[in-house]
């Protein structure tokens, strides 16, 4: 009897299903295909035995990457070891899997007999259809969300993890370079034809396209060309004889006159062509640097442009490395190859590698030989570039020397070095260069880490300074609050003392004035009340001024109060006594002024009485 368990990998986790009556299901395969669509019938055939949910999205991504590469992940191994029942003598345990690659890996690592196709494929199709209803607590919406999230992360990881390094940029840049060559050629021919109406002799003197566009933009109207522009013409043409010839041809030209508007259009179009030519130079430099990073050996052997064309035609550096030397030799000449096979003619000897300088330098009878040898060395260089960890151009230089030696052997008969000796030298040099590159990378990494540490230290010190400033501000606020609380009762006490002293002084003044005048106190009370009222607002103003004191005066008063209030009190009493004496003197002067009028009246009456008596005696 066979115990069949089916492993299903879902975005939510691993699931293990036990299949009932496997042999009967195998015999009735068409009925199984029909019952898969019905959940009721499918539940009778399949039962969920175990489910292992993924802990996080990262764990799900790691597991799915392992399954796609045909590797058994640790989670899958643990899940099967714990949940898959071992087979006995009577019952044979079989595990059904969807992918044959993962089945072979499981069989090799765990010793489980795996089965793919047939009934297993139909059961897995049904499980995939009804998975959310077979697992408790899993809804269709949650399952679809898990699938969507894992799909996005898996695709993103595949795009980031590019085995072909950055050869996509090389493919795009070489395609753009070829397109720019065609466009610049077409546009420069258009400039030649357009400006040739006005100055037809210039085409024979200046043959290069970009130079012709520069000269046309510089000259403009040929009638305005004079010896003043001769130096500028020499800078553009890089030849004084050509510049002089252009000047002479402009004076005796057979071209038609041109309007200023047409001339402006020609100049703007020629400037566009010049800018395109400059951009082509920049793009070629970019391609050279990129080839030095991605495929340095291939670039050193055959050149950057030809190597980039080979990579572009193959699709990637990995594909080029997989090709045999015979395929690389005729890469780019597929039409000629199939035409030769069809017509039973001679097959082509070279394809894209014909643009290399080696084939051009070889004699006609040796072109096929050198192309075969060069293709062989190109495959070696591309494989080294594709699978080496640290890219170096040592092997490419050595292979180039070998091709040079082979060329000289064909011409002179001088025997080249053996391939084994050359490769030994290349391996030793490459090891030294790789060690040096690693050392430089380690230095850069250390410098980067030091910079990060310095930045972190600077940030921590800045944060500490800010915290210290905040603490100082808080302490200062607390101190100012305490000083304000201590100052207020001192001020109140001082105000109370001043008010009591002023009341005593006013009472003393009232008594003295009443005694000197010899009049009852009731008659002078209204005058004294007025004086008091006048003094009170003055005192109020003084109090207000005293209240609006600065913080420094408050601090000084507090320090004086703390140092000793007893020492300051006698000085204050003396000042107050002096003030009271001054006030009493003023009051006496006022009383004398008030007493003078009745004395004057008595004297007048005495004079009048004396005069009346003298008149009566006469």
Coordinates of C-alpha atoms in Angstrom, one line a residue:
X1 CA 0.0 0.0 0.0
X2 CA 1.2 3.5 -0.9
X3 CA 1.0 6.5 1.5
X4 CA 1.0 9.6 -0.8
X5 CA 1.6 13.0 0.7
X6 CA 1.6 16.1 -1.4
X7 CA 3.9 19.1 -0.7
X8 CA 2.4 22.4 -1.6
X9 CA 4.4 25.7 -1.5
X10 CA 2.3 28.7 -0.9
X11 CA 3.2 32.3 -0.2
X12 CA 1.7 31.9 3.3
X13 CA 3.8 28.8 4.1
X14 CA 4.4 25.1 3.4
X15 CA 1.4 22.7 3.5
X16 CA 1.5 18.9 3.6
X17 CA -1.7 17.0 2.4
X18 CA -2.4 13.3 2.8
X19 CA -4.1 11.7 -0.2
X20 CA -6.7 8.9 0.5
X21 CA -7.0 5.8 -1.8
X22 CA -4.1 6.7 -4.1
X23 CA -4.4 3.6 -6.3
X24 CA -8.1 4.1 -7.0
X25 CA -7.5 7.8 -7.8
X26 CA -4.7 6.8 -10.2
X27 CA -7.0 4.4 -12.0
X28 CA -9.8 7.0 -12.3
X29 CA -7.8 10.0 -13.6
X30 CA -10.5 11.6 -15.8
X31 CA -13.0 11.5 -12.8
X32 CA -10.3 13.1 -10.6
X33 CA -9.9 15.9 -13.1
X34 CA -13.7 16.6 -12.9
X35 CA -13.9 16.3 -9.1
X36 CA -11.0 18.7 -8.6
X37 CA -13.4 21.6 -9.4
X38 CA -15.9 20.5 -6.7
X39 CA -14.7 21.3 -3.1
X40 CA -17.0 18.7 -1.5
X41 CA -15.7 15.8 -3.6
X42 CA -12.1 17.1 -3.3
X43 CA -12.3 17.1 0.5
X44 CA -13.0 13.4 0.4
X45 CA -9.8 12.8 -1.5
X46 CA -7.4 15.1 0.3
X47 CA -6.8 15.9 3.9
X48 CA -4.5 18.6 5.4
X49 CA -1.9 16.9 7.6
X50 CA 0.4 19.8 8.5
X51 CA 0.9 23.5 7.8
X52 CA 4.0 25.6 8.4
X53 CA 3.4 29.4 8.1
X54 CA 6.3 31.7 7.2
X55 CA 7.4 34.0 10.1
X56 CA 8.0 37.1 7.9
X57 CA 8.1 38.3 4.4
X58 CA 11.9 38.0 4.4
X59 CA 11.6 34.3 5.4
X60 CA 9.1 33.7 2.6
X61 CA 11.4 35.3 0.1
X62 CA 14.4 33.2 1.2
X63 CA 12.4 30.0 1.0
X64 CA 10.9 30.8 -2.5
X65 CA 14.4 31.7 -3.8
X66 CA 15.7 28.3 -2.5
X67 CA 12.9 26.4 -4.2
X68 CA 13.4 28.3 -7.5
X69 CA 17.1 27.3 -7.5
X70 CA 16.3 23.7 -6.5
X71 CA 17.8 23.9 -3.0
X72 CA 16.3 22.5 0.1
X73 CA 15.9 25.2 2.7
X74 CA 16.4 24.5 6.4
X75 CA 12.7 25.4 7.2
X76 CA 11.5 22.9 4.5
X77 CA 13.8 20.2 5.8
X78 CA 12.6 20.6 9.4
X79 CA 9.0 20.7 8.3
X80 CA 9.2 17.4 6.4
X81 CA 11.3 15.7 9.0
X82 CA 8.8 16.5 11.7
X83 CA 5.5 15.9 9.8
X84 CA 6.2 13.3 7.1
X85 CA 5.5 9.8 8.5
X86 CA 8.2 7.3 7.8
X87 CA 7.3 4.4 5.5
X88 CA 7.3 0.8 6.8
X89 CA 7.5 -2.6 5.3
X90 CA 3.8 -2.7 4.3
X91 CA 3.2 0.9 3.7
X92 CA 5.5 2.8 1.3
X93 CA 5.7 6.6 1.9
X94 CA 5.8 8.7 -1.3
X95 CA 6.0 12.5 -1.4
X96 CA 4.4 14.3 -4.4
X97 CA 6.0 17.5 -5.5
X98 CA 5.3 19.9 -8.3
X99 CA 8.9 20.6 -9.5
X100 CA 11.2 17.7 -10.4
X101 CA 14.3 19.7 -9.5
X102 CA 13.2 20.2 -5.9
X103 CA 12.1 16.5 -5.8
X104 CA 15.6 15.3 -6.8
X105 CA 17.1 17.6 -4.1
X106 CA 14.7 16.2 -1.4
X107 CA 15.4 12.6 -2.5
X108 CA 19.2 13.2 -2.3
X109 CA 19.2 15.0 1.1
X110 CA 16.4 13.3 3.0
X111 CA 16.1 9.9 1.2
X112 CA 12.4 10.4 0.4
X113 CA 11.0 8.9 -2.7
X114 CA 9.4 11.7 -4.7
X115 CA 6.8 11.6 -7.4
X116 CA 5.9 14.3 -10.0
X117 CA 3.2 14.4 -12.8
X118 CA 0.1 12.3 -13.3
X119 CA -2.2 12.2 -10.3
X120 CA 0.1 14.5 -8.2
X121 CA -0.2 17.3 -10.8
X122 CA -4.0 17.1 -10.7
X123 CA -4.1 17.1 -6.9
X124 CA -1.7 20.0 -6.6
X125 CA -4.0 21.9 -9.1
X126 CA -7.0 21.2 -6.8
X127 CA -5.0 22.3 -3.7
X128 CA -4.0 25.5 -5.5
X129 CA -7.7 26.1 -6.3
X130 CA -9.1 25.4 -2.9
X131 CA -6.1 26.2 -0.6
X132 CA -7.8 29.0 1.4
X133 CA -10.7 26.7 2.3
X134 CA -8.5 23.7 3.1
X135 CA -6.4 25.7 5.7
X136 CA -8.4 26.9 8.7
X137 CA -8.0 30.6 9.5
X138 CA -6.9 31.6 6.0
X139 CA -9.2 33.7 3.9
X140 CA -9.0 34.1 0.1
X141 CA -8.2 37.8 0.5
X142 CA -5.3 37.1 2.9
X143 CA -4.0 34.4 0.6
X144 CA -4.1 36.7 -2.5
X145 CA -2.4 39.5 -0.5
X146 CA 0.4 37.1 0.5
X147 CA 0.9 36.0 -3.1
X148 CA 1.0 39.6 -4.4
X149 CA 3.5 40.7 -1.7
X150 CA 5.8 37.7 -2.3
X151 CA 5.5 38.1 -6.1
X152 CA 6.6 41.8 -5.9
X153 CA 9.5 41.0 -3.5
X154 CA 10.6 38.0 -5.6
X155 CA 10.7 40.0 -8.8
X156 CA 12.5 42.9 -7.1
X157 CA 15.1 40.6 -5.8
X158 CA 15.6 39.0 -9.2
X159 CA 16.1 42.4 -10.8
X160 CA 18.6 43.4 -8.2
X161 CA 20.4 40.1 -8.2
X162 CA 21.7 40.2 -11.8
X163 CA 24.2 37.5 -12.5
X164 CA 25.2 39.3 -15.7
X165 CA 26.5 42.2 -13.7
X166 CA 25.9 45.5 -15.5
X167 CA 26.1 44.3 -19.0
X168 CA 22.6 45.7 -19.8
X169 CA 24.1 49.2 -19.8
X170 CA 26.8 48.0 -22.3
X171 CA 24.1 46.6 -24.6
X172 CA 22.1 49.8 -24.5
X173 CA 25.1 52.1 -24.9
X174 CA 26.5 50.2 -27.9
X175 CA 23.1 50.2 -29.6
X176 CA 22.8 54.0 -29.0
X177 CA 26.3 54.5 -30.3
X178 CA 25.5 52.7 -33.6
X179 CA 22.3 54.7 -33.9
X180 CA 24.1 58.0 -33.3
X181 CA 26.7 57.1 -36.0
X182 CA 23.9 56.7 -38.5
X183 CA 22.0 59.8 -37.4
X184 CA 25.2 62.0 -37.4
X185 CA 26.1 60.8 -40.9
X186 CA 22.6 61.5 -42.2
X187 CA 22.4 65.0 -40.6
X188 CA 25.9 66.0 -41.7
X189 CA 25.0 65.1 -45.3
X190 CA 21.9 67.3 -45.0
X191 CA 24.1 70.2 -43.8
X192 CA 26.5 69.7 -46.7
X193 CA 23.7 69.7 -49.2
X194 CA 21.9 72.7 -47.6
X195 CA 25.0 74.9 -47.1
X196 CA 26.4 73.7 -50.5
X197 CA 23.9 76.0 -52.3
X198 CA 25.7 79.0 -50.8
X199 CA 29.3 77.7 -50.6
X200 CA 29.8 74.6 -52.8
X201 CA 33.6 74.7 -52.8
X202 CA 33.8 74.0 -49.1
X203 CA 32.8 70.3 -49.6
X204 CA 36.0 69.5 -51.5
X205 CA 38.3 71.3 -49.0
X206 CA 36.7 69.9 -45.7
X207 CA 35.8 66.2 -46.0
X208 CA 35.1 65.3 -42.3
X209 CA 31.4 65.6 -41.3
X210 CA 31.7 67.2 -37.8
X211 CA 34.5 69.6 -39.0
X212 CA 32.4 70.7 -42.0
X213 CA 29.5 71.6 -39.6
X214 CA 31.8 73.6 -37.4
X215 CA 33.3 75.5 -40.4
X216 CA 29.8 76.2 -41.8
X217 CA 28.7 77.6 -38.4
X218 CA 31.8 79.7 -38.2
X219 CA 31.7 81.2 -41.7
X220 CA 28.0 81.9 -42.0
X221 CA 27.7 84.2 -45.0
X222 CA 30.8 83.7 -47.2
X223 CA 30.9 87.3 -48.2
X224 CA 31.5 88.4 -44.6
X225 CA 34.6 86.0 -44.3
X226 CA 37.8 88.0 -44.0
X227 CA 41.3 87.6 -42.7
X228 CA 40.1 88.5 -39.2
X229 CA 38.4 85.1 -39.0
X230 CA 41.5 83.2 -40.3
X231 CA 42.8 82.4 -36.8
X232 CA 39.5 80.9 -35.8
X233 CA 39.3 78.9 -39.0
X234 CA 42.8 77.5 -38.3
X235 CA 41.7 76.4 -34.8
X236 CA 38.7 74.5 -36.3
X237 CA 40.4 73.0 -39.3
X238 CA 43.8 72.4 -37.5
X239 CA 45.6 73.4 -40.7
X240 CA 46.7 76.8 -41.9
X241 CA 46.9 75.8 -45.5
X242 CA 43.2 74.6 -45.5
X243 CA 42.1 77.8 -43.7
X244 CA 43.8 79.9 -46.4
X245 CA 42.2 77.8 -49.1
X246 CA 38.8 78.3 -47.6
X247 CA 39.4 82.0 -47.5
X248 CA 40.4 82.1 -51.2
X249 CA 37.5 79.9 -52.2
X250 CA 35.0 82.2 -50.5
X251 CA 36.2 85.2 -52.5
X252 CA 35.7 83.4 -55.8
X253 CA 32.8 81.1 -55.0
X254 CA 30.1 80.2 -57.5
X255 CA 27.4 79.7 -54.9
X256 CA 24.1 81.6 -54.7
X257 CA 23.3 84.3 -52.3
X258 CA 21.4 83.3 -49.1
X259 CA 19.0 85.2 -46.9
X260 CA 19.7 85.8 -43.2
X261 CA 16.7 83.6 -42.1
X262 CA 18.0 80.6 -44.1
X263 CA 21.4 81.2 -42.7
X264 CA 20.1 81.2 -39.2
X265 CA 18.4 77.9 -39.8
X266 CA 21.5 76.3 -41.3
X267 CA 23.6 77.6 -38.3
X268 CA 21.1 76.2 -35.7
X269 CA 21.0 72.8 -37.5
X270 CA 24.8 72.6 -37.8
X271 CA 25.1 73.4 -34.0
X272 CA 22.7 70.5 -33.3
X273 CA 24.8 68.1 -35.3
X274 CA 27.9 69.3 -33.5
X275 CA 26.3 68.7 -30.1
X276 CA 25.3 65.2 -31.2
X277 CA 28.9 64.5 -32.3
X278 CA 30.2 65.7 -28.9
X279 CA 27.7 63.5 -27.1
X280 CA 28.9 60.6 -29.2
X281 CA 32.4 61.1 -27.9
X282 CA 31.1 61.2 -24.3
X283 CA 29.1 58.0 -24.8
X284 CA 32.2 56.3 -26.2
X285 CA 34.1 57.2 -23.1
X286 CA 31.3 55.9 -20.9
X287 CA 31.3 52.6 -22.9
X288 CA 35.1 52.3 -22.5
X289 CA 34.9 52.8 -18.7
X290 CA 31.9 50.4 -18.4
X291 CA 33.7 47.7 -20.4
X292 CA 36.7 48.1 -18.1
X293 CA 34.5 47.3 -15.1
X294 CA 32.4 44.5 -16.6
X295 CA 34.6 42.8 -19.1
X296 CA 38.2 44.1 -18.8
X297 CA 39.9 41.1 -20.4
X298 CA 37.6 41.0 -23.4
X299 CA 38.1 44.8 -23.9
X300 CA 41.9 44.4 -23.5
X301 CA 42.0 41.6 -26.1
X302 CA 39.7 42.8 -28.9
X303 CA 38.8 46.4 -28.0
X304 CA 35.8 48.0 -26.2
X305 CA 33.5 48.6 -29.2
X306 CA 33.9 45.1 -30.7
X307 CA 33.7 43.4 -27.3
X308 CA 30.5 45.4 -26.6
X309 CA 29.0 44.4 -29.9
X310 CA 29.7 40.7 -29.1
X311 CA 28.0 41.0 -25.7
X312 CA 25.1 42.8 -27.3
X313 CA 24.7 40.2 -30.0
X314 CA 24.9 37.3 -27.6
X315 CA 22.4 39.0 -25.2
X316 CA 24.6 39.0 -22.1
X317 CA 28.1 38.3 -21.0
X318 CA 26.9 34.9 -19.5
X319 CA 25.5 33.8 -22.9
X320 CA 28.7 34.9 -24.6
X321 CA 30.7 32.8 -22.1
X322 CA 28.6 29.8 -22.8
X323 CA 29.2 29.9 -26.6
X324 CA 31.9 27.7 -28.1
X325 CA 34.7 29.4 -30.1
X326 CA 33.2 28.3 -33.4
X327 CA 30.0 30.2 -32.6
X328 CA 31.9 33.3 -31.5
X329 CA 33.9 33.2 -34.7
X330 CA 30.8 33.6 -37.0
X331 CA 28.7 35.6 -34.5
X332 CA 27.0 38.3 -36.6
X333 CA 27.2 36.5 -39.9
X334 CA 24.2 34.2 -39.4
X335 CA 22.6 35.1 -42.8
X336 CA 25.8 34.3 -44.7
X337 CA 26.1 31.0 -42.8
X338 CA 22.6 29.8 -43.5
X339 CA 22.8 31.0 -47.1
X340 CA 26.0 29.0 -47.5
X341 CA 24.5 25.9 -45.9
X342 CA 21.5 26.2 -48.2
X343 CA 23.4 26.7 -51.4
X344 CA 26.2 24.4 -50.3
X345 CA 28.8 27.2 -50.7
X346 CA 31.7 28.3 -48.5
X347 CA 30.8 29.2 -44.9
X348 CA 31.9 32.6 -43.6
X349 CA 35.2 32.8 -41.8
X350 CA 34.4 35.6 -39.5
X351 CA 31.5 37.7 -38.2
X352 CA 31.7 40.7 -35.8
X353 CA 35.3 39.9 -34.9
X354 CA 36.3 41.1 -38.5
X355 CA 36.2 44.7 -37.1
X356 CA 39.2 43.8 -34.9
X357 CA 42.6 45.1 -35.9
X358 CA 44.2 41.7 -36.0
X359 CA 42.2 40.4 -38.9
X360 CA 42.8 43.6 -40.9
X361 CA 46.6 43.3 -40.3
X362 CA 46.7 39.6 -41.4
X363 CA 47.4 38.6 -44.9
X364 CA 44.5 37.3 -47.1
X365 CA 45.5 33.7 -46.8
X366 CA 45.9 33.9 -43.0
X367 CA 42.6 35.8 -42.2
X368 CA 40.6 32.6 -41.6
X369 CA 43.4 31.2 -39.3
X370 CA 43.8 34.3 -37.2
X371 CA 40.0 34.7 -36.9
X372 CA 39.7 31.1 -35.5
X373 CA 42.6 31.7 -33.1
X374 CA 41.1 35.1 -32.0
X375 CA 37.6 33.6 -31.4
X376 CA 39.3 31.0 -29.2
X377 CA 41.0 33.6 -27.1
X378 CA 37.7 35.7 -27.0
X379 CA 35.8 32.8 -25.4
X380 CA 38.5 32.3 -22.8
X381 CA 38.5 36.1 -21.9
X382 CA 34.7 36.2 -21.7
X383 CA 34.6 33.2 -19.4
X384 CA 37.2 34.7 -17.1
X385 CA 35.3 38.0 -17.0
X386 CA 32.0 36.3 -16.3
X387 CA 33.1 34.0 -13.5
X388 CA 36.0 35.9 -11.8
X389 CA 35.3 37.6 -8.5
X390 CA 37.8 40.5 -8.9
X391 CA 37.8 41.8 -12.5
X392 CA 41.4 42.4 -13.8
X393 CA 42.8 42.9 -17.3
X394 CA 45.9 40.7 -16.8
X395 CA 44.6 37.7 -18.7
X396 CA 43.3 40.0 -21.5
X397 CA 46.8 41.5 -22.0
X398 CA 48.5 38.1 -22.0
X399 CA 46.0 36.8 -24.5
X400 CA 46.5 39.8 -26.7
X401 CA 50.3 39.2 -26.6
X402 CA 49.6 35.6 -27.7
X403 CA 47.6 36.8 -30.7
X404 CA 50.4 39.2 -31.7
X405 CA 52.9 36.3 -31.4
X406 CA 50.6 34.2 -33.7
X407 CA 50.5 37.0 -36.2
X408 CA 54.2 37.3 -36.3
X409 CA 54.5 33.5 -36.6
X410 CA 52.3 33.5 -39.7
X411 CA 54.4 36.3 -41.2
X412 CA 58.0 35.4 -40.1
X413 CA 57.7 31.9 -38.8
X414 CA 58.9 32.8 -35.3
X415 CA 57.6 30.1 -32.9
X416 CA 55.2 31.6 -30.2
X417 CA 55.3 30.7 -26.5
X418 CA 53.3 27.8 -25.2
X419 CA 49.9 28.5 -23.8
X420 CA 50.7 26.8 -20.5
X421 CA 53.6 29.1 -19.7
X422 CA 51.7 32.2 -20.6
X423 CA 48.7 31.2 -18.4
X424 CA 51.0 30.4 -15.4
X425 CA 52.5 33.9 -15.6
X426 CA 49.0 35.4 -16.0
X427 CA 47.7 33.5 -12.9
X428 CA 50.6 34.8 -10.7
X429 CA 50.2 38.4 -11.9
X430 CA 46.4 38.2 -11.5
X431 CA 46.8 37.0 -7.9
X432 CA 49.0 39.9 -7.1
X433 CA 46.7 42.4 -8.7
X434 CA 43.7 40.9 -7.0
X435 CA 45.4 41.1 -3.6
X436 CA 46.3 44.8 -4.3
X437 CA 42.7 45.6 -5.3
X438 CA 41.3 43.9 -2.2
X439 CA 43.8 45.8 0.0
X440 CA 42.6 49.1 -1.6
X441 CA 39.0 48.1 -1.1
X442 CA 39.6 47.3 2.5
X443 CA 41.3 50.7 3.0
X444 CA 38.3 52.4 1.4
X445 CA 36.0 50.5 3.7
X446 CA 38.0 51.5 6.7
X447 CA 38.0 55.1 5.7
X448 CA 34.3 55.0 5.2
X449 CA 33.7 53.4 8.6
X450 CA 36.0 56.1 10.2
X451 CA 33.9 58.8 8.6
X452 CA 30.7 57.3 9.8
X453 CA 32.2 57.0 13.3
X454 CA 33.3 60.7 13.2
X455 CA 29.8 61.7 12.0
X456 CA 28.2 59.7 14.8
X457 CA 30.6 61.2 17.4
X458 CA 29.9 64.7 16.2
X459 CA 26.2 64.1 16.3
X460 CA 26.5 62.7 19.9
X461 CA 28.6 65.6 21.1
X462 CA 26.1 68.1 19.5
X463 CA 23.2 66.3 21.3
X464 CA 25.1 66.4 24.6
X465 CA 25.8 70.1 24.2
X466 CA 22.1 70.7 23.5
X467 CA 21.1 68.7 26.5
X468 CA 23.6 70.6 28.7
X469 CA 22.3 74.0 27.4
X470 CA 18.7 72.8 28.2
X471 CA 19.7 71.8 31.7
X472 CA 21.5 75.1 32.3
X473 CA 18.4 77.0 31.1
X474 CA 16.2 74.9 33.4
X475 CA 18.6 75.6 36.4
X476 CA 18.7 79.3 35.6
X477 CA 14.9 79.4 35.5
X478 CA 14.6 77.6 38.8
X479 CA 17.1 80.0 40.4
X480 CA 15.3 83.1 39.1
X481 CA 12.0 81.7 40.4
X482 CA 13.5 81.1 43.9
X483 CA 15.0 84.7 44.0
X484 CA 11.6 86.2 43.1
X485 CA 9.9 84.3 45.9
X486 CA 12.4 85.4 48.5
X487 CA 12.4 89.1 47.3
X488 CA 8.6 89.7 47.6
X489 CA 8.3 89.4 51.4
X490 CA 11.3 91.7 51.9
X491 CA 9.7 94.3 49.7
X492 CA 6.4 94.0 51.6
X493 CA 8.1 94.4 54.9
X494 CA 9.9 97.5 53.7
X495 CA 6.7 99.1 52.4
X496 CA 4.9 98.4 55.7
X497 CA 7.7 100.0 57.7
X498 CA 7.7 103.1 55.4
X499 CA 3.9 103.5 55.8
X500 CA 4.1 103.2 59.6
X501 CA 7.0 105.8 59.9
X502 CA 5.2 108.3 57.6
X503 CA 2.1 108.0 59.8
X504 CA 4.1 108.7 62.9
X505 CA 5.8 111.7 61.3
X506 CA 2.4 113.1 60.2
X507 CA 1.0 112.7 63.8
X508 CA 4.1 114.4 65.3
X509 CA 3.7 117.4 62.9
X510 CA 0.0 117.7 63.9
X511 CA 0.9 117.9 67.6
X512 CA 3.7 120.5 67.1
X513 CA 1.6 122.8 64.9
X514 CA -1.3 122.7 67.4
X515 CA 1.0 123.5 70.4
X516 CA 2.7 126.5 68.6
X517 CA -0.5 128.1 67.4
X518 CA -2.3 127.6 70.6
X519 CA -5.4 126.8 68.8
X520 CA -7.6 123.6 69.1
X521 CA -6.6 120.8 66.9
X522 CA -10.1 120.6 65.3
X523 CA -9.6 123.9 63.4
X524 CA -6.4 122.7 61.6
X525 CA -7.5 119.2 60.8
X526 CA -8.9 120.0 57.3
X527 CA -5.6 121.7 56.3
X528 CA -3.6 118.8 57.7
X529 CA -5.9 116.3 55.9
X530 CA -5.2 118.1 52.6
X531 CA -1.5 117.9 53.3
X532 CA -1.8 114.2 54.0
X533 CA -3.8 113.7 50.8
X534 CA -1.1 115.5 48.9
X535 CA 1.6 113.4 50.5
X536 CA -0.2 110.2 50.0
X537 CA -0.3 110.4 46.2
X538 CA 3.4 111.4 46.3
X539 CA 4.1 108.4 48.4
X540 CA 2.0 106.2 46.1
X541 CA 4.1 107.4 43.2
X542 CA 7.2 106.6 45.1
X543 CA 5.8 103.2 45.9
X544 CA 5.0 102.6 42.3
X545 CA 8.5 103.6 41.3
X546 CA 9.9 101.4 44.0
X547 CA 7.8 98.5 42.8
X548 CA 9.0 98.9 39.2
X549 CA 12.6 98.2 40.2
X550 CA 15.0 96.2 38.1
X551 CA 16.1 92.7 39.0
X552 CA 19.6 93.9 39.9
X553 CA 18.2 96.3 42.6
X554 CA 16.1 93.4 43.9
X555 CA 19.2 91.2 44.1
X556 CA 21.2 93.9 45.9
X557 CA 18.4 94.4 48.4
X558 CA 18.1 90.7 49.0
X559 CA 21.9 90.5 49.6
X560 CA 21.8 93.4 52.0
X561 CA 18.9 91.8 53.8
X562 CA 20.9 88.5 54.0
X563 CA 24.1 90.2 55.1
X564 CA 22.5 92.0 58.1
X565 CA 19.4 94.0 58.4
X566 CA 20.4 95.1 61.9
X567 CA 23.4 97.2 60.6
X568 CA 21.2 99.1 58.1
X569 CA 18.4 100.0 60.5
X570 CA 20.2 102.7 62.6
X571 CA 21.3 104.5 59.5
X572 CA 17.7 104.5 58.2
X573 CA 16.5 105.9 61.6
X574 CA 19.0 108.8 61.5
X575 CA 17.9 109.7 58.0
X576 CA 14.3 109.6 59.1
X577 CA 15.1 111.9 62.1
X578 CA 16.8 114.4 59.8
X579 CA 13.7 114.4 57.6
X580 CA 11.4 114.9 60.6
X581 CA 13.5 117.9 61.8
X582 CA 13.4 119.5 58.3
X583 CA 9.6 119.1 58.2
X584 CA 9.2 120.6 61.8
X585 CA 11.3 123.7 60.8
X586 CA 9.1 124.2 57.7
X587 CA 5.9 123.9 59.9
X588 CA 7.3 126.6 62.4
X589 CA 8.0 129.0 59.5
X590 CA 4.4 128.6 58.3
X591 CA 3.0 129.1 61.8
X592 CA 5.0 132.4 62.1
X593 CA 3.6 133.6 58.8
X594 CA 0.1 132.8 60.0
X595 CA 0.6 134.7 63.3
X596 CA 1.7 138.0 61.7
X597 CA -1.6 139.5 60.5
X598 CA -3.3 139.9 64.0
X599 CA -0.2 141.8 65.4
X600 CA -0.2 144.3 62.5
X601 CA -3.9 144.9 63.1
X602 CA -3.3 145.8 66.8
X603 CA -0.6 148.3 66.0
X604 CA -2.9 150.1 63.5
X605 CA -5.6 150.3 66.1
X606 CA -3.2 151.8 68.6
X607 CA -2.1 154.4 66.1
X608 CA -5.6 155.4 65.3
X609 CA -6.5 155.7 69.1
X610 CA -3.4 158.0 69.7
X611 CA -4.4 160.3 66.8
X612 CA -8.0 160.6 68.1
X613 CA -6.8 161.5 71.6
X614 CA -4.4 164.2 70.2
X615 CA -7.2 165.8 68.1
X616 CA -9.5 165.9 71.2
X617 CA -6.8 167.6 73.3
X618 CA -6.3 170.4 70.8

